[in-house]
Coordinates of C-alpha atoms in Angstrom, one line a residue:
Q1 CA -27.6 -2.8 3.7
V2 CA -24.0 -2.3 2.9
Q3 CA -22.7 -4.7 0.3
L4 CA -19.5 -5.3 -1.7
V5 CA -20.0 -7.5 -4.8
E6 CA -17.2 -8.8 -6.8
S7 CA -17.4 -9.8 -10.5
G8 CA -15.1 -10.6 -13.4
G9 CA -13.6 -13.9 -12.3
G10 CA -13.3 -16.9 -14.6
S11 CA -11.0 -19.4 -16.1
V12 CA -7.9 -18.4 -18.1
Q13 CA -4.7 -20.0 -19.3
A14 CA -1.4 -19.0 -17.9
G15 CA -0.2 -15.7 -19.4
G16 CA -3.8 -14.5 -19.8
S17 CA -5.5 -11.5 -18.2
L18 CA -8.7 -10.8 -16.2
R19 CA -10.2 -7.7 -14.7
L20 CA -12.0 -7.9 -11.5
A21 CA -14.5 -5.4 -10.2
C22 CA -16.0 -4.7 -6.8
A23 CA -19.2 -2.7 -6.7
A24 CA -20.3 -1.0 -3.4
S25 CA -23.9 -0.4 -2.5
G26 CA -25.7 0.8 0.6
R27 CA -23.2 3.5 1.4
S28 CA -20.3 5.3 -0.2
F29 CA -16.7 4.1 0.3
S30 CA -15.2 7.1 -1.4
G31 CA -13.5 8.1 1.9
S32 CA -12.3 4.6 2.7
A33 CA -9.2 2.7 1.8
M34 CA -9.9 -0.6 0.1
G35 CA -8.0 -3.7 -0.7
W36 CA -8.0 -7.1 -2.5
F37 CA -7.3 -10.4 -0.9
R38 CA -7.4 -13.9 -2.1
R39 CA -8.1 -17.3 -0.5
S40 CA -6.8 -20.6 -1.7
P41 CA -7.7 -24.1 -0.3
G42 CA -5.6 -24.8 2.8
K43 CA -4.2 -21.3 3.0
E44 CA -4.9 -18.2 5.0
R45 CA -6.4 -15.2 3.4
E46 CA -3.6 -13.5 1.5
F47 CA -3.1 -9.8 0.9
V48 CA -3.0 -8.9 -2.8
A49 CA -3.3 -5.1 -3.3
Y50 CA -4.3 -2.0 -1.4
I51 CA -5.4 1.5 -2.4
T52 CA -5.8 4.6 -0.3
W53 CA -9.1 6.6 -0.1
S54 CA -7.7 9.1 -2.6
G55 CA -6.3 6.6 -4.9
G56 CA -3.0 8.3 -4.6
S57 CA -1.1 5.4 -3.2
T58 CA -1.1 1.7 -3.9
Y59 CA 0.6 -1.3 -2.4
Y60 CA 1.0 -4.8 -3.7
A61 CA 2.1 -8.2 -2.5
D62 CA 5.5 -9.1 -3.9
S63 CA 4.0 -12.0 -5.7
V64 CA 1.8 -9.8 -7.9
K65 CA 3.8 -6.7 -8.2
G66 CA 4.3 -5.6 -11.8
R67 CA 1.5 -7.9 -13.0
F68 CA -1.6 -6.6 -11.1
T69 CA -2.9 -3.1 -10.9
I70 CA -5.5 -1.8 -8.4
S71 CA -7.6 1.2 -9.1
R72 CA -10.8 2.9 -8.0
D73 CA -13.5 5.0 -9.5
K74 CA -15.0 7.0 -6.6
S75 CA -17.8 8.5 -8.7
K76 CA -19.0 5.0 -9.4
S77 CA -18.1 3.4 -6.1
T78 CA -16.2 0.7 -7.8
L79 CA -12.8 -0.9 -7.1
S80 CA -10.9 -2.8 -9.8
L81 CA -8.0 -5.2 -10.1
Q82 CA -6.4 -5.7 -13.5
M83 CA -4.5 -9.0 -13.5
N84 CA -2.0 -9.6 -16.3
S85 CA 0.5 -12.4 -16.9
L86 CA -1.6 -14.7 -14.7
K87 CA 0.1 -17.8 -13.3
P88 CA -1.4 -21.1 -12.0
E89 CA -0.5 -20.0 -8.5
D90 CA -2.8 -17.0 -8.8
T91 CA -5.7 -19.4 -8.7
A92 CA -7.9 -18.4 -5.7
V93 CA -11.1 -16.8 -4.7
Y94 CA -10.5 -13.0 -4.8
L95 CA -12.3 -10.8 -2.3
C96 CA -12.5 -7.1 -2.0
A97 CA -12.5 -5.4 1.4
A98 CA -13.0 -1.9 2.8
E99 CA -12.3 0.2 5.9
P100 CA -9.1 -1.2 7.4
S101 CA -8.5 -0.3 11.0
R102 CA -5.1 -2.0 11.2
W103 CA -2.1 -2.4 9.0
Y104 CA -3.4 -2.7 5.4
R105 CA -2.0 -6.2 5.0
D106 CA -3.9 -7.5 8.0
Y107 CA -7.2 -9.0 6.7
E108 CA -8.7 -9.1 10.2
G109 CA -8.7 -5.3 10.3
Y110 CA -11.1 -4.8 7.4
K111 CA -14.7 -4.1 8.3
Y112 CA -16.5 -4.9 5.1
W113 CA -16.0 -7.9 2.8
G114 CA -17.5 -9.1 -0.5
Q115 CA -18.3 -12.8 -1.1
G116 CA -15.5 -13.3 -3.6
T117 CA -15.1 -14.3 -7.2
Q118 CA -13.3 -17.4 -8.4
V119 CA -10.2 -17.1 -10.6
T120 CA -8.7 -20.2 -12.1
V121 CA -5.5 -20.2 -14.1
S122 CA -4.5 -23.3 -15.9
S123 CA -1.0 -24.2 -17.1

């Protein structure tokens, strides 16, 4: 069974940092592009960051650019998201996804999803 499992979420004060991880099991995603999205109450799933299969290119939402860093360790089949200078508006459930078949910002194009990890940032 193919699974993506996120971890590392929690509660922090504004200005703090968290590092999220996404572990893959059941198959290798070393040849697949992957991304992070987030979901807040009353909002559609929002693109956060994307990384190509090689890790050579990354893309970010304007709202997180310069604060978040996406990376991957293909040998360990893990995807990470380093989040610095967190703001209350970053509060959301963060989900990792793999194998996009459409534009990387389009969440409907991703084939595999994790269940998500909650990030709460207080002011």
